[in-house]
Structure formats: structure tokens, C-alpha cells
Short mmCIF file of C-alpha atoms in Angstrom, two decimals:
data_model
loop_
_atom_site.label_atom_id
_atom_site.label_comp_id
_atom_site.label_asym_id
_atom_site.label_seq_id
_atom_site.Cartn_x
_atom_site.Cartn_y
_atom_site.Cartn_z
CA MET C 1 -37.84 -12.60 -16.27
CA LYS C 2 -34.21 -11.75 -16.99
CA GLY C 3 -31.85 -9.35 -15.27
CA ARG C 4 -29.41 -7.21 -17.21
CA ILE C 5 -25.90 -7.37 -15.78
CA PHE C 6 -22.68 -5.66 -16.86
CA ASN C 7 -20.21 -7.29 -14.48
CA ILE C 8 -19.94 -10.02 -11.86
CA GLN C 9 -16.99 -9.59 -9.52
CA ARG C 10 -16.08 -12.62 -7.46
CA PHE C 11 -13.88 -12.42 -4.34
CA SER C 12 -14.89 -8.82 -3.74
CA VAL C 13 -13.76 -7.46 -0.36
CA HIS C 14 -14.85 -3.82 -0.62
CA ASP C 15 -18.62 -4.16 -0.98
CA GLY C 16 -19.58 -5.29 2.49
CA PRO C 17 -18.10 -7.64 5.11
CA GLY C 18 -16.27 -10.83 4.23
CA ILE C 19 -15.66 -12.30 0.80
CA ARG C 20 -18.50 -11.43 -1.55
CA THR C 21 -19.67 -11.73 -5.12
CA THR C 22 -20.78 -8.33 -6.37
CA VAL C 23 -23.34 -8.33 -9.18
CA PHE C 24 -23.47 -5.09 -11.16
CA PHE C 25 -26.81 -4.25 -12.75
CA LYS C 26 -27.35 -2.03 -15.79
CA GLY C 27 -29.30 1.20 -15.49
CA CYS C 28 -29.02 4.21 -13.19
CA ASN C 29 -31.27 7.22 -12.54
CA LEU C 30 -28.40 9.43 -11.34
CA ARG C 31 -25.69 10.98 -13.49
CA CYS C 32 -22.88 11.55 -11.03
CA GLN C 33 -20.12 13.42 -12.84
CA TRP C 34 -17.45 11.35 -11.04
CA CYS C 35 -19.10 7.96 -11.68
CA HIS C 36 -16.63 5.06 -11.86
CA ASN C 37 -19.15 2.83 -13.67
CA PRO C 38 -20.50 4.97 -16.54
CA GLU C 39 -21.30 1.80 -18.47
CA SER C 40 -24.10 1.38 -15.96
CA TYR C 41 -25.95 4.57 -16.97
CA GLU C 42 -28.02 3.11 -19.78
CA THR C 43 -30.21 0.05 -19.46
CA GLY C 44 -29.34 -0.99 -22.99
CA ILE C 45 -26.38 -3.13 -24.05
CA GLN C 46 -23.39 -1.03 -25.16
CA LEU C 47 -20.12 -1.38 -27.06
CA GLU C 48 -16.96 -0.31 -25.23
CA TYR C 49 -13.82 0.48 -27.22
CA PHE C 50 -10.54 0.96 -25.32
CA ALA C 51 -8.31 2.65 -27.87
CA ASP C 52 -5.19 2.30 -25.73
CA LYS C 53 -5.44 -1.50 -26.00
CA CYS C 54 -5.96 -1.57 -29.76
CA VAL C 55 -2.93 -2.75 -31.78
CA GLY C 56 -4.55 -2.15 -35.16
CA CYS C 57 -4.79 -5.82 -36.15
CA ARG C 58 -8.28 -5.20 -37.60
CA ALA C 59 -9.55 -8.62 -36.54
CA CYS C 60 -12.75 -6.85 -35.51
CA GLU C 61 -13.27 -5.55 -39.04
CA ALA C 62 -12.85 -9.04 -40.47
CA VAL C 63 -15.73 -10.49 -38.45
CA CYS C 64 -18.12 -7.52 -38.34
CA PRO C 65 -21.26 -8.34 -40.37
CA GLN C 66 -21.98 -4.60 -40.67
CA GLY C 67 -18.60 -3.75 -42.14
CA ALA C 68 -17.40 -1.54 -39.28
CA ARG C 69 -14.11 0.29 -39.67
CA ILE C 70 -11.44 1.59 -37.35
CA GLN C 71 -11.07 5.28 -38.14
CA ASP C 72 -8.74 8.14 -37.21
CA GLY C 73 -6.01 5.81 -36.02
CA HIS C 74 -7.93 4.05 -33.28
CA ARG C 75 -11.55 5.18 -33.33
CA ILE C 76 -14.28 2.65 -33.96
CA HIS C 77 -17.08 3.42 -36.38
CA ARG C 78 -20.26 2.70 -34.39
CA GLN C 79 -22.94 3.47 -36.95
CA GLY C 80 -24.88 0.37 -37.92
CA CYS C 81 -23.56 -1.65 -34.97
CA THR C 82 -26.07 -4.32 -33.93
CA LEU C 83 -24.16 -5.26 -30.74
CA CYS C 84 -23.76 -8.84 -31.92
CA GLY C 85 -20.50 -9.10 -29.96
CA LYS C 86 -18.47 -10.79 -32.68
CA CYS C 87 -15.84 -8.05 -32.62
CA ALA C 88 -15.37 -8.45 -28.86
CA GLU C 89 -14.94 -12.21 -29.28
CA ALA C 90 -12.36 -11.69 -32.03
CA CYS C 91 -10.28 -9.09 -30.17
CA MET C 92 -7.34 -10.79 -28.44
CA TYR C 93 -6.26 -7.63 -26.65
CA GLY C 94 -9.38 -6.61 -24.76
CA ALA C 95 -9.84 -3.44 -26.78
CA ILE C 96 -13.52 -4.16 -27.41
CA ALA C 97 -16.08 -5.27 -24.88
CA ILE C 98 -19.83 -5.60 -24.70
CA ALA C 99 -21.30 -3.96 -21.60
CA GLY C 100 -24.44 -5.81 -20.64
CA TRP C 101 -25.93 -9.27 -20.94
CA ASP C 102 -29.14 -10.90 -19.76
CA LEU C 103 -29.44 -13.72 -17.23
CA GLU C 104 -32.27 -15.78 -15.81
CA PRO C 105 -32.47 -15.84 -11.99
CA GLU C 106 -31.44 -19.51 -11.91
CA THR C 107 -28.40 -18.88 -14.10
CA LEU C 108 -27.20 -16.00 -11.95
CA LEU C 109 -27.73 -18.17 -8.87
CA GLU C 110 -25.41 -20.83 -10.30
CA THR C 111 -22.66 -18.23 -10.55
CA VAL C 112 -23.02 -16.83 -7.04
CA LEU C 113 -23.21 -20.31 -5.50
CA LYS C 114 -19.72 -21.16 -6.78
CA ASP C 115 -18.15 -19.33 -3.85
CA LYS C 116 -20.65 -20.23 -1.14
CA LYS C 117 -18.01 -21.86 1.07
CA TYR C 118 -15.99 -18.62 1.04
CA TYR C 119 -19.05 -16.61 2.05
CA MET C 120 -19.72 -18.94 4.94
CA ASN C 121 -16.12 -19.00 6.17
CA SER C 122 -15.65 -15.21 5.99
CA GLY C 123 -19.05 -13.83 6.93
CA GLY C 124 -19.55 -12.69 3.35
CA GLY C 125 -22.27 -13.13 0.76
CA ILE C 126 -23.46 -11.33 -2.34
CA THR C 127 -23.80 -7.61 -3.00
CA LEU C 128 -26.23 -6.15 -5.53
CA SER C 129 -24.69 -3.08 -7.12
CA GLY C 130 -24.74 -1.10 -10.33
CA GLY C 131 -25.83 1.30 -11.58
CA GLU C 132 -28.92 1.20 -9.46
CA PRO C 133 -30.01 -2.41 -8.90
CA MET C 134 -33.41 -1.26 -7.64
CA LEU C 135 -34.34 -0.26 -11.19
CA GLN C 136 -34.57 -4.03 -11.72
CA TRP C 137 -36.43 -4.73 -8.47
CA GLU C 138 -38.89 -7.08 -10.18
CA PHE C 139 -36.03 -9.33 -11.26
CA LEU C 140 -34.56 -9.11 -7.76
CA SER C 141 -37.89 -10.18 -6.28
CA GLU C 142 -37.50 -13.46 -8.21
CA PHE C 143 -33.76 -13.87 -7.71
CA LEU C 144 -33.36 -13.10 -4.00
CA PRO C 145 -35.70 -15.81 -2.65
CA LEU C 146 -33.46 -18.34 -4.42
CA VAL C 147 -30.39 -16.82 -2.78
CA LYS C 148 -31.92 -16.90 0.69
CA GLU C 149 -33.02 -20.52 0.23
CA ASN C 150 -29.29 -21.24 0.06
CA GLY C 151 -28.55 -19.35 3.28
CA ILE C 152 -26.49 -16.59 1.66
CA SER C 153 -26.23 -13.06 3.07
CA VAL C 154 -27.48 -10.29 0.76
CA ALA C 155 -26.36 -6.65 0.69
CA LEU C 156 -28.02 -4.01 -1.47
CA ASP C 157 -25.85 -1.13 -2.71
CA THR C 158 -28.27 1.67 -3.59
CA ALA C 159 -28.33 5.43 -4.11
CA GLY C 160 -31.76 5.51 -2.49
CA ASN C 161 -33.46 7.31 -5.39
CA VAL C 162 -36.29 4.81 -5.83
CA PRO C 163 -39.79 4.83 -4.26
CA TYR C 164 -39.72 3.32 -0.77
CA TRP C 165 -42.43 0.75 -1.48
CA LYS C 166 -40.08 -1.03 -3.88
CA TYR C 167 -37.51 -1.44 -1.11
CA GLU C 168 -40.25 -2.80 1.15
CA LYS C 169 -40.84 -5.61 -1.35
CA LEU C 170 -37.23 -6.74 -0.89
CA PHE C 171 -36.69 -6.17 2.84
CA PRO C 172 -37.48 -9.83 3.68
CA TYR C 173 -34.44 -10.89 1.64
CA LEU C 174 -31.93 -8.17 2.59
CA ASP C 175 -29.42 -8.43 5.43
CA PHE C 176 -28.17 -4.89 5.11
CA ILE C 177 -28.06 -1.85 2.85
CA LEU C 178 -25.03 -0.02 1.52
CA LEU C 179 -26.51 3.45 1.10
CA ASP C 180 -24.62 5.95 -1.04
CA ILE C 181 -25.15 9.53 0.11
CA LYS C 182 -23.24 11.99 -2.04
CA ILE C 183 -24.18 15.55 -1.08
CA MET C 184 -26.50 16.93 1.59
CA ASP C 185 -27.16 20.27 -0.15
CA ASP C 186 -29.95 19.79 -2.68
CA THR C 187 -28.75 22.48 -5.09
CA LEU C 188 -25.26 20.98 -5.27
CA HIS C 189 -26.72 17.50 -5.51
CA ARG C 190 -28.75 18.53 -8.56
CA LYS C 191 -25.70 20.16 -10.13
CA TYR C 192 -23.38 17.18 -9.82
CA THR C 193 -25.75 14.19 -10.01
CA GLY C 194 -28.58 15.55 -12.14
CA VAL C 195 -31.31 14.84 -9.57
CA SER C 196 -32.66 16.14 -6.28
CA ASN C 197 -31.61 14.40 -3.07
CA LYS C 198 -34.99 14.78 -1.37
CA LEU C 199 -36.18 11.22 -2.01
CA ILE C 200 -32.73 9.87 -1.11
CA LEU C 201 -32.67 11.58 2.28
CA GLU C 202 -36.30 10.69 2.93
CA ASN C 203 -35.54 7.04 2.24
CA ALA C 204 -32.46 7.21 4.47
CA LYS C 205 -34.66 8.30 7.37
CA ARG C 206 -37.13 5.51 6.66
CA PHE C 207 -34.37 2.89 6.45
CA ILE C 208 -33.16 4.02 9.88
CA GLU C 209 -36.68 3.83 11.30
CA GLN C 210 -37.24 0.40 9.73
CA GLY C 211 -34.22 -0.94 11.62
CA ILE C 212 -32.36 -2.65 8.77
CA ARG C 213 -28.57 -2.68 9.10
CA ILE C 214 -27.06 0.24 7.17
CA HIS C 215 -23.57 1.04 5.91
CA ILE C 216 -23.30 4.61 4.61
CA ARG C 217 -20.88 5.18 1.72
CA ILE C 218 -19.71 8.64 0.67
CA PRO C 219 -17.65 9.15 -2.51
CA LEU C 220 -15.57 12.19 -1.55
CA ILE C 221 -14.66 14.76 -4.20
CA LYS C 222 -12.24 17.58 -3.42
CA GLY C 223 -13.95 20.96 -3.32
CA ILE C 224 -17.44 19.52 -3.77
CA ASN C 225 -18.55 17.37 -0.85
CA ASP C 226 -15.43 17.06 1.32
CA THR C 227 -16.53 19.88 3.63
CA ILE C 228 -17.01 19.85 7.37
CA GLU C 229 -20.51 21.26 6.90
CA ASN C 230 -21.57 18.42 4.59
CA ALA C 231 -20.30 15.84 7.08
CA ARG C 232 -22.03 17.51 10.01
CA GLN C 233 -25.33 17.65 8.16
CA LEU C 234 -25.04 13.93 7.49
CA THR C 235 -24.27 13.15 11.14
CA HIS C 236 -27.39 15.12 12.09
CA LEU C 237 -29.44 12.99 9.69
CA LEU C 238 -28.01 9.72 11.01
CA GLY C 239 -28.17 10.68 14.68
CA ASP C 240 -27.08 7.87 16.99
CA ALA C 241 -29.10 5.16 15.24
CA PRO C 242 -27.60 1.79 16.27
CA ASN C 243 -28.46 0.21 12.92
CA VAL C 244 -26.10 2.62 11.11
CA GLU C 245 -23.02 0.47 11.57
CA GLU C 246 -20.41 2.44 9.65
CA VAL C 247 -19.82 5.49 7.49
CA ARG C 248 -17.24 4.62 4.86
CA LEU C 249 -15.37 7.52 3.25
CA LEU C 250 -14.34 6.73 -0.32
CA PRO C 251 -11.85 9.16 -1.92
CA TYR C 252 -12.37 9.89 -5.61
CA HIS C 253 -10.42 7.80 -8.10
CA THR C 254 -10.09 7.97 -11.88
CA LEU C 255 -11.19 4.44 -12.83
CA GLY C 256 -14.27 5.82 -14.57
CA VAL C 257 -12.33 8.07 -16.94
CA ARG C 258 -11.19 5.28 -19.31
CA LYS C 259 -14.66 3.78 -19.26
CA SER C 260 -16.24 7.10 -20.24
CA GLN C 261 -13.74 7.41 -23.08
CA SER C 262 -14.55 3.86 -24.21
CA LEU C 263 -18.21 4.86 -24.58
CA GLU C 264 -17.41 8.28 -26.10
CA LEU C 265 -19.03 10.02 -23.14
CA PRO C 266 -17.95 13.42 -21.79
CA VAL C 267 -15.09 13.10 -19.32
CA CYS C 268 -15.07 15.03 -16.06
CA GLU C 269 -11.93 14.72 -13.96
CA PHE C 270 -11.87 15.57 -10.27
CA SER C 271 -9.41 15.18 -7.40
CA PRO C 272 -9.54 13.24 -4.13
CA PRO C 273 -9.53 15.11 -0.82
CA GLU C 274 -6.25 15.81 0.95
CA ALA C 275 -5.20 13.21 3.52
CA HIS C 276 -5.70 15.60 6.43
CA THR C 277 -9.22 16.37 5.17
CA MET C 278 -10.06 12.67 5.07
CA GLU C 279 -8.91 12.32 8.68
CA GLN C 280 -10.92 15.36 9.80
CA LEU C 281 -14.05 13.96 8.20
CA ARG C 282 -13.48 10.52 9.68
CA GLU C 283 -13.24 12.03 13.15
CA ILE C 284 -16.60 13.76 12.69
CA PHE C 285 -18.24 10.35 12.30
CA GLY C 286 -16.54 9.02 15.42
CA ASP C 287 -16.21 5.27 15.87
CA LYS C 288 -18.35 4.63 12.79
CA GLY C 289 -16.08 6.57 10.45
CA VAL C 290 -13.94 4.38 8.17
CA CYS C 291 -11.45 5.56 5.54
#
């Protein structure tokens, strides 16, 4: 079985403790309007075209077996594209990229083992992210035993919108979970992510009861989920569970805007919370709150 990846980030320091390698998996069952990895939405391989990097050299046209053209100044003609990747290989300026490739468990293991000494020296490991890595749980069930045989810590970054029994299959190989909780109000959650939060919150409760180490992550969007009420509802859910080690507050950023444009997806721009709002919210979470 192969896993479909769209990025592997070595020396990552923001996806769990220590130095980590973060593996980003294709496919997501949420559609968060502020998503910073929109190339993760679809499970299929995709062509990204960054018009601001294009210098008009037309090297991509020269190698395209389908006769693609650059139109309207800097707009790629996608019809007939077979995603062969030749245009991306020919582009010297990074204007074209292929989002998604397939790897065997053993091949992915070779990559993550390259930095094993850094994991061991820093208390790091690997983080499974996306997208929603749990949509490829069957691949993970083959890959993670290999990782644990090498004594490497494993973190799972998940939105929690997957049946609990699938998580249970992987618990023996997980050291902790990075659980993204966006909005506590179900109506607002549906509006801004496209899905209900009922399964997410139900799984959060079960993770707490199970006892696995949990780091909560909240992407904060001004005027949407940066309210005192949303934070208080979350603290009520978490209670004083000792296995909830931190609540990390992540202010909105615009890194996903260019990516959405590269895929010709609708662009939604938001704003981060004010600094004083971030501090108020951090205080609500007490010693576990981290900005």
C-alpha cells in the first residue's frame, strides 16, 4: 500500500516538541475557509501554478506532451493536463509544482530516519499532518510500526472528524495527538468548515478518557472564533484533564491565499485577532495556554 503525500518538512519546530519531520498527507474532509494548506483538500494529485513566479520563458510549453499554453499573460491552460510533471521539472523558477506523490511505507521511513539523531537529542520525532492523515489510516497502520521499531516518537495532527475506531487502531503507535478544535458552536462550525463538529467534540472527550497525551490547537480568526465564549466552552470540554498538556493559540495568517490562487480555488481572506484578544484568550486557558 502507498501513502499520498504533498509535503515533507524536515527540521520542523512548530508541530510538537523538539525537532520533528512533519509529513503532510493528501485529502481532508473539512473545508475550512482559512485553510493554509488548500492543496490538501483533494486526494488526487494536482497542478499548482504560481503566476507571480512565472517569467514567461515558456519552458513548460516546450516540454508539455499535451500542448498546454500560458494564457492571459500568466494563466496556465489546464485542460488536457495529465499531471505528468514535466512542466514542473522544466520550470527553473518554481512557478509550477505538482501537489501529491505516492510513497511506500519503507520509502517514507528512509526519509524520516535521516534526522533520527536530531529527534533523539531534542525530544522530537515525526508528526503526521495534512490535510487529514487519518483518511489514510490503513497506510499509517503499515507505516507506524516501522517507525516505532526505530524508537521514534509519533504525533498525530488531526481535526478529529474520523470514526473513533480508526484512531483506536493507531493508538499503540501514537505518543500524543495534536487535536485541532476550530469552533465550539455547531452552526458556526458548519458555516466555516462545511461540517458539523459533533463527531470532533465527541472524539475529543474520548481521547481525554483514553488518557493519550493531547495538545489542543486553535486557529484563531478575528470575529469568528476569537471570542471569550468560545474559549470558555472549550475549557469546559477539557476540564482539568492532566493529559491535555497545552492549548496552543494560532493566529490566522495568509499563507494559504497564494496556494488557493495557484489551484484556482476561491480565496477567502480573514484577519488575525488583536494582540490584547490573544492575551485574554491565553489567560482563560491558564498555565496550559500558549500563544
